[in-house]
């Protein structure tokens, strides 16, 4: 019943439909759609480290669910066929840290989430290109090369940032930051 509810709510709309929502609920919705397949068919363990102190945020719930699903599916593909671990985190960047890191002095509260995997990582020569349209590292016929491009566009529509980096011990982490606009 929960899967059907999430799928029903996960409809595509031409215009952004922003509303006050809960970032952690977006994580939970995305996981409802993939966790059974991840654990069963793909032998992927899911680790959640969600900041329970996050307040509400204004964004398009369905579009951010789409971003998260894309990142989760890419993590799954990076660990196929051996399996591995996906870690999903959420947290709040302090207004002071954000003003310092952006150099804009805005002091606006920023929420972040990340998806990390234990796959093979991203070829460093391709890190600058993975968000380009039609760029894919997947085998022919396995990907369109539009997933990360669309994810970046959605994040930018929310005045946020998305980036990828390789983990020191292998795998990759995709991080998304979003201003908490209320």
PDB file of C-alpha atoms in Angstrom:
ATOM      1  CA  UNK A   1       0.000   0.000   0.000  1.00  0.00           C
ATOM      2  CA  UNK A   2       2.857   2.392   0.837  1.00  0.00           C
ATOM      3  CA  UNK A   3       4.543   1.725  -2.536  1.00  0.00           C
ATOM      4  CA  UNK A   4       1.299   2.482  -4.385  1.00  0.00           C
ATOM      5  CA  UNK A   5       0.870   5.687  -2.368  1.00  0.00           C
ATOM      6  CA  UNK A   6       4.391   6.877  -3.228  1.00  0.00           C
ATOM      7  CA  UNK A   7       3.958   5.990  -6.911  1.00  0.00           C
ATOM      8  CA  UNK A   8       0.620   7.817  -7.009  1.00  0.00           C
ATOM      9  CA  UNK A   9       2.231  10.922  -5.537  1.00  0.00           C
ATOM     10  CA  UNK A  10       5.219  10.597  -7.867  1.00  0.00           C
ATOM     11  CA  UNK A  11       3.533  12.106 -10.898  1.00  0.00           C
ATOM     12  CA  UNK A  12       5.290  14.366 -13.353  1.00  0.00           C
ATOM     13  CA  UNK A  13       4.099  17.948 -13.610  1.00  0.00           C
ATOM     14  CA  UNK A  14       5.353  20.546 -16.090  1.00  0.00           C
ATOM     15  CA  UNK A  15       5.622  23.284 -13.492  1.00  0.00           C
ATOM     16  CA  UNK A  16       7.368  23.003 -10.169  1.00  0.00           C
ATOM     17  CA  UNK A  17       4.903  22.433  -7.386  1.00  0.00           C
ATOM     18  CA  UNK A  18       6.695  23.659  -4.307  1.00  0.00           C
ATOM     19  CA  UNK A  19       5.268  23.129  -0.863  1.00  0.00           C
ATOM     20  CA  UNK A  20       6.424  22.859   2.702  1.00  0.00           C
ATOM     21  CA  UNK A  21       7.734  19.329   3.146  1.00  0.00           C
ATOM     22  CA  UNK A  22      10.140  17.162   5.107  1.00  0.00           C
ATOM     23  CA  UNK A  23      13.478  16.298   3.484  1.00  0.00           C
ATOM     24  CA  UNK A  24      13.723  13.050   5.447  1.00  0.00           C
ATOM     25  CA  UNK A  25      10.285  12.015   4.147  1.00  0.00           C
ATOM     26  CA  UNK A  26      11.597  12.396   0.595  1.00  0.00           C
ATOM     27  CA  UNK A  27      14.414  10.010   1.529  1.00  0.00           C
ATOM     28  CA  UNK A  28      11.917   7.554   3.001  1.00  0.00           C
ATOM     29  CA  UNK A  29       9.675   7.773  -0.094  1.00  0.00           C
ATOM     30  CA  UNK A  30      12.577   7.044  -2.433  1.00  0.00           C
ATOM     31  CA  UNK A  31      13.715   4.126  -0.289  1.00  0.00           C
ATOM     32  CA  UNK A  32      10.218   2.619  -0.294  1.00  0.00           C
ATOM     33  CA  UNK A  33      10.519   2.338  -4.064  1.00  0.00           C
ATOM     34  CA  UNK A  34      13.952   0.660  -4.168  1.00  0.00           C
ATOM     35  CA  UNK A  35      14.750  -1.038  -0.866  1.00  0.00           C
ATOM     36  CA  UNK A  36      13.114  -4.413  -1.573  1.00  0.00           C
ATOM     37  CA  UNK A  37      14.928  -4.757  -4.902  1.00  0.00           C
ATOM     38  CA  UNK A  38      18.215  -3.454  -3.478  1.00  0.00           C
ATOM     39  CA  UNK A  39      18.240  -5.920  -0.586  1.00  0.00           C
ATOM     40  CA  UNK A  40      16.934  -8.912  -2.503  1.00  0.00           C
ATOM     41  CA  UNK A  41      17.970  -8.903  -6.115  1.00  0.00           C
ATOM     42  CA  UNK A  42      21.109  -6.743  -5.829  1.00  0.00           C
ATOM     43  CA  UNK A  43      22.475  -7.674  -2.368  1.00  0.00           C
ATOM     44  CA  UNK A  44      22.799  -4.025  -1.344  1.00  0.00           C
ATOM     45  CA  UNK A  45      22.625  -2.975   2.278  1.00  0.00           C
ATOM     46  CA  UNK A  46      21.014   0.408   2.929  1.00  0.00           C
ATOM     47  CA  UNK A  47      22.329   2.533   5.802  1.00  0.00           C
ATOM     48  CA  UNK A  48      20.344   5.633   6.791  1.00  0.00           C
ATOM     49  CA  UNK A  49      21.880   8.449   8.815  1.00  0.00           C
ATOM     50  CA  UNK A  50      19.142  11.061   8.820  1.00  0.00           C
ATOM     51  CA  UNK A  51      19.216  14.182  10.961  1.00  0.00           C
ATOM     52  CA  UNK A  52      15.959  13.944  12.893  1.00  0.00           C
ATOM     53  CA  UNK A  53      16.244  17.623  13.912  1.00  0.00           C
ATOM     54  CA  UNK A  54      15.656  18.956  10.390  1.00  0.00           C
ATOM     55  CA  UNK A  55      12.734  21.336  10.150  1.00  0.00           C
ATOM     56  CA  UNK A  56      10.503  21.651   7.113  1.00  0.00           C
ATOM     57  CA  UNK A  57      11.778  22.938   3.784  1.00  0.00           C
ATOM     58  CA  UNK A  58      10.046  24.412   0.722  1.00  0.00           C
ATOM     59  CA  UNK A  59      10.639  22.406  -2.449  1.00  0.00           C
ATOM     60  CA  UNK A  60       8.996  20.203  -5.053  1.00  0.00           C
ATOM     61  CA  UNK A  61       8.650  16.865  -3.246  1.00  0.00           C
ATOM     62  CA  UNK A  62       8.205  14.798  -6.419  1.00  0.00           C
ATOM     63  CA  UNK A  63      11.127  16.330  -8.275  1.00  0.00           C
ATOM     64  CA  UNK A  64      13.490  15.892  -5.342  1.00  0.00           C
ATOM     65  CA  UNK A  65      12.287  12.291  -5.033  1.00  0.00           C
ATOM     66  CA  UNK A  66      13.262  11.913  -8.702  1.00  0.00           C
ATOM     67  CA  UNK A  67      16.762  13.258  -7.953  1.00  0.00           C
ATOM     68  CA  UNK A  68      17.173  10.874  -5.047  1.00  0.00           C
ATOM     69  CA  UNK A  69      15.909   7.886  -7.035  1.00  0.00           C
ATOM     70  CA  UNK A  70      18.387   8.668  -9.793  1.00  0.00           C
ATOM     71  CA  UNK A  71      21.274   8.828  -7.327  1.00  0.00           C
ATOM     72  CA  UNK A  72      20.191   5.578  -5.672  1.00  0.00           C
ATOM     73  CA  UNK A  73      19.863   3.750  -8.993  1.00  0.00           C
ATOM     74  CA  UNK A  74      23.279   4.999 -10.113  1.00  0.00           C
ATOM     75  CA  UNK A  75      24.748   3.767  -6.817  1.00  0.00           C
ATOM     76  CA  UNK A  76      23.086   0.398  -7.369  1.00  0.00           C
ATOM     77  CA  UNK A  77      24.505   0.164 -10.879  1.00  0.00           C
ATOM     78  CA  UNK A  78      27.998   1.047  -9.612  1.00  0.00           C
ATOM     79  CA  UNK A  79      27.890  -1.957  -7.266  1.00  0.00           C
ATOM     80  CA  UNK A  80      26.437  -4.515  -9.684  1.00  0.00           C
ATOM     81  CA  UNK A  81      26.898  -7.488  -9.683  1.00  0.00           C
ATOM     82  CA  UNK A  82      28.768  -7.892  -6.381  1.00  0.00           C
ATOM     83  CA  UNK A  83      26.488  -5.737  -4.205  1.00  0.00           C
ATOM     84  CA  UNK A  84      27.663  -3.504  -1.410  1.00  0.00           C
ATOM     85  CA  UNK A  85      26.413  -0.710   0.806  1.00  0.00           C
ATOM     86  CA  UNK A  86      24.543   2.501   0.063  1.00  0.00           C
ATOM     87  CA  UNK A  87      24.605   5.136   2.763  1.00  0.00           C
ATOM     88  CA  UNK A  88      22.134   7.993   2.654  1.00  0.00           C
ATOM     89  CA  UNK A  89      22.570  10.949   4.977  1.00  0.00           C
ATOM     90  CA  UNK A  90      20.768  14.199   5.680  1.00  0.00           C
ATOM     91  CA  UNK A  91      22.006  17.129   7.730  1.00  0.00           C
ATOM     92  CA  UNK A  92      21.819  20.883   8.191  1.00  0.00           C
ATOM     93  CA  UNK A  93      24.688  23.221   7.432  1.00  0.00           C
ATOM     94  CA  UNK A  94      24.785  26.051   9.929  1.00  0.00           C
ATOM     95  CA  UNK A  95      24.059  29.531   8.544  1.00  0.00           C
ATOM     96  CA  UNK A  96      27.573  30.582   9.613  1.00  0.00           C
ATOM     97  CA  UNK A  97      29.235  27.677   7.791  1.00  0.00           C
ATOM     98  CA  UNK A  98      27.226  28.395   4.651  1.00  0.00           C
ATOM     99  CA  UNK A  99      28.073  32.099   4.657  1.00  0.00           C
ATOM    100  CA  UNK A 100      31.751  31.217   5.105  1.00  0.00           C
ATOM    101  CA  UNK A 101      31.816  28.520   2.396  1.00  0.00           C
ATOM    102  CA  UNK A 102      29.926  30.582  -0.183  1.00  0.00           C
ATOM    103  CA  UNK A 103      31.583  33.844   0.678  1.00  0.00           C
ATOM    104  CA  UNK A 104      28.260  35.601   0.151  1.00  0.00           C
ATOM    105  CA  UNK A 105      27.549  36.355   3.787  1.00  0.00           C
ATOM    106  CA  UNK A 106      23.901  35.353   3.355  1.00  0.00           C
ATOM    107  CA  UNK A 107      23.863  33.158   6.444  1.00  0.00           C
ATOM    108  CA  UNK A 108      20.915  31.234   5.013  1.00  0.00           C
ATOM    109  CA  UNK A 109      20.243  27.810   6.500  1.00  0.00           C
ATOM    110  CA  UNK A 110      21.136  25.007   4.070  1.00  0.00           C
ATOM    111  CA  UNK A 111      19.921  21.401   4.138  1.00  0.00           C
ATOM    112  CA  UNK A 112      21.994  18.658   2.566  1.00  0.00           C
ATOM    113  CA  UNK A 113      21.711  15.012   1.677  1.00  0.00           C
ATOM    114  CA  UNK A 114      24.178  12.572   0.204  1.00  0.00           C
ATOM    115  CA  UNK A 115      24.197   9.131  -1.361  1.00  0.00           C
ATOM    116  CA  UNK A 116      27.417   7.136  -0.985  1.00  0.00           C
ATOM    117  CA  UNK A 117      28.204   3.734  -2.446  1.00  0.00           C
ATOM    118  CA  UNK A 118      30.945   1.143  -2.130  1.00  0.00           C
ATOM    119  CA  UNK A 119      31.277   0.646  -5.884  1.00  0.00           C
ATOM    120  CA  UNK A 120      34.283   1.280  -8.086  1.00  0.00           C
ATOM    121  CA  UNK A 121      34.074   5.074  -7.961  1.00  0.00           C
ATOM    122  CA  UNK A 122      34.142   7.494 -10.876  1.00  0.00           C
ATOM    123  CA  UNK A 123      37.074   7.770 -13.232  1.00  0.00           C
ATOM    124  CA  UNK A 124      38.662  11.113 -12.183  1.00  0.00           C
ATOM    125  CA  UNK A 125      38.933  12.169 -15.838  1.00  0.00           C
ATOM    126  CA  UNK A 126      35.123  11.895 -16.110  1.00  0.00           C
ATOM    127  CA  UNK A 127      34.110  13.730 -12.917  1.00  0.00           C
ATOM    128  CA  UNK A 128      33.766  17.031 -14.804  1.00  0.00           C
ATOM    129  CA  UNK A 129      31.522  15.457 -17.460  1.00  0.00           C
ATOM    130  CA  UNK A 130      29.070  13.237 -15.545  1.00  0.00           C
ATOM    131  CA  UNK A 131      26.399  15.961 -15.389  1.00  0.00           C
ATOM    132  CA  UNK A 132      26.593  16.657 -19.145  1.00  0.00           C
ATOM    133  CA  UNK A 133      23.569  15.661 -21.234  1.00  0.00           C
ATOM    134  CA  UNK A 134      23.851  12.251 -22.931  1.00  0.00           C
ATOM    135  CA  UNK A 135      27.096  11.417 -21.137  1.00  0.00           C
ATOM    136  CA  UNK A 136      27.051   7.928 -19.636  1.00  0.00           C
ATOM    137  CA  UNK A 137      29.559   5.441 -18.344  1.00  0.00           C
ATOM    138  CA  UNK A 138      27.056   2.596 -18.639  1.00  0.00           C
ATOM    139  CA  UNK A 139      27.126  -0.042 -21.348  1.00  0.00           C
ATOM    140  CA  UNK A 140      25.365   0.725 -24.610  1.00  0.00           C
ATOM    141  CA  UNK A 141      21.611   0.381 -24.139  1.00  0.00           C
ATOM    142  CA  UNK A 142      21.824   0.526 -20.322  1.00  0.00           C
ATOM    143  CA  UNK A 143      21.522   4.272 -19.813  1.00  0.00           C
ATOM    144  CA  UNK A 144      20.555   7.441 -21.649  1.00  0.00           C
ATOM    145  CA  UNK A 145      23.057   9.771 -20.032  1.00  0.00           C
ATOM    146  CA  UNK A 146      20.245  12.068 -18.944  1.00  0.00           C
ATOM    147  CA  UNK A 147      19.741  11.057 -15.302  1.00  0.00           C
ATOM    148  CA  UNK A 148      22.433  13.202 -13.712  1.00  0.00           C
ATOM    149  CA  UNK A 149      21.812  16.038 -16.167  1.00  0.00           C
ATOM    150  CA  UNK A 150      18.135  16.133 -15.135  1.00  0.00           C
ATOM    151  CA  UNK A 151      19.057  15.762 -11.462  1.00  0.00           C
ATOM    152  CA  UNK A 152      21.359  18.786 -11.709  1.00  0.00           C
ATOM    153  CA  UNK A 153      18.650  20.842 -13.441  1.00  0.00           C
ATOM    154  CA  UNK A 154      16.114  19.996 -10.726  1.00  0.00           C
ATOM    155  CA  UNK A 155      18.570  20.877  -7.958  1.00  0.00           C
ATOM    156  CA  UNK A 156      19.456  24.152  -9.691  1.00  0.00           C
ATOM    157  CA  UNK A 157      15.728  24.986 -10.047  1.00  0.00           C
ATOM    158  CA  UNK A 158      15.687  24.840  -6.235  1.00  0.00           C
ATOM    159  CA  UNK A 159      18.751  27.151  -6.046  1.00  0.00           C
ATOM    160  CA  UNK A 160      20.816  24.232  -4.795  1.00  0.00           C
ATOM    161  CA  UNK A 161      24.058  22.505  -5.744  1.00  0.00           C
ATOM    162  CA  UNK A 162      24.941  18.905  -6.600  1.00  0.00           C
ATOM    163  CA  UNK A 163      28.389  17.405  -6.968  1.00  0.00           C
ATOM    164  CA  UNK A 164      30.188  14.088  -6.930  1.00  0.00           C
ATOM    165  CA  UNK A 165      33.453  12.965  -5.429  1.00  0.00           C
ATOM    166  CA  UNK A 166      35.269   9.700  -4.997  1.00  0.00           C
ATOM    167  CA  UNK A 167      35.535   8.211  -1.515  1.00  0.00           C
ATOM    168  CA  UNK A 168      38.970   7.559  -0.042  1.00  0.00           C
ATOM    169  CA  UNK A 169      38.178   3.863   0.489  1.00  0.00           C
ATOM    170  CA  UNK A 170      36.408   3.351  -2.866  1.00  0.00           C
ATOM    171  CA  UNK A 171      33.019   4.204  -4.265  1.00  0.00           C
ATOM    172  CA  UNK A 172      31.556   7.644  -4.785  1.00  0.00           C
ATOM    173  CA  UNK A 173      29.412  10.167  -2.948  1.00  0.00           C
ATOM    174  CA  UNK A 174      26.882  12.513  -4.515  1.00  0.00           C
ATOM    175  CA  UNK A 175      25.942  15.484  -2.345  1.00  0.00           C
ATOM    176  CA  UNK A 176      23.019  17.870  -2.762  1.00  0.00           C
ATOM    177  CA  UNK A 177      22.626  21.135  -0.859  1.00  0.00           C
ATOM    178  CA  UNK A 178      19.369  23.099  -0.815  1.00  0.00           C
ATOM    179  CA  UNK A 179      18.502  26.441   0.769  1.00  0.00           C
ATOM    180  CA  UNK A 180      15.802  26.165   3.409  1.00  0.00           C
ATOM    181  CA  UNK A 181      13.343  28.703   2.058  1.00  0.00           C
ATOM    182  CA  UNK A 182      10.330  29.433   4.244  1.00  0.00           C
TER     183      UNK A 182
END
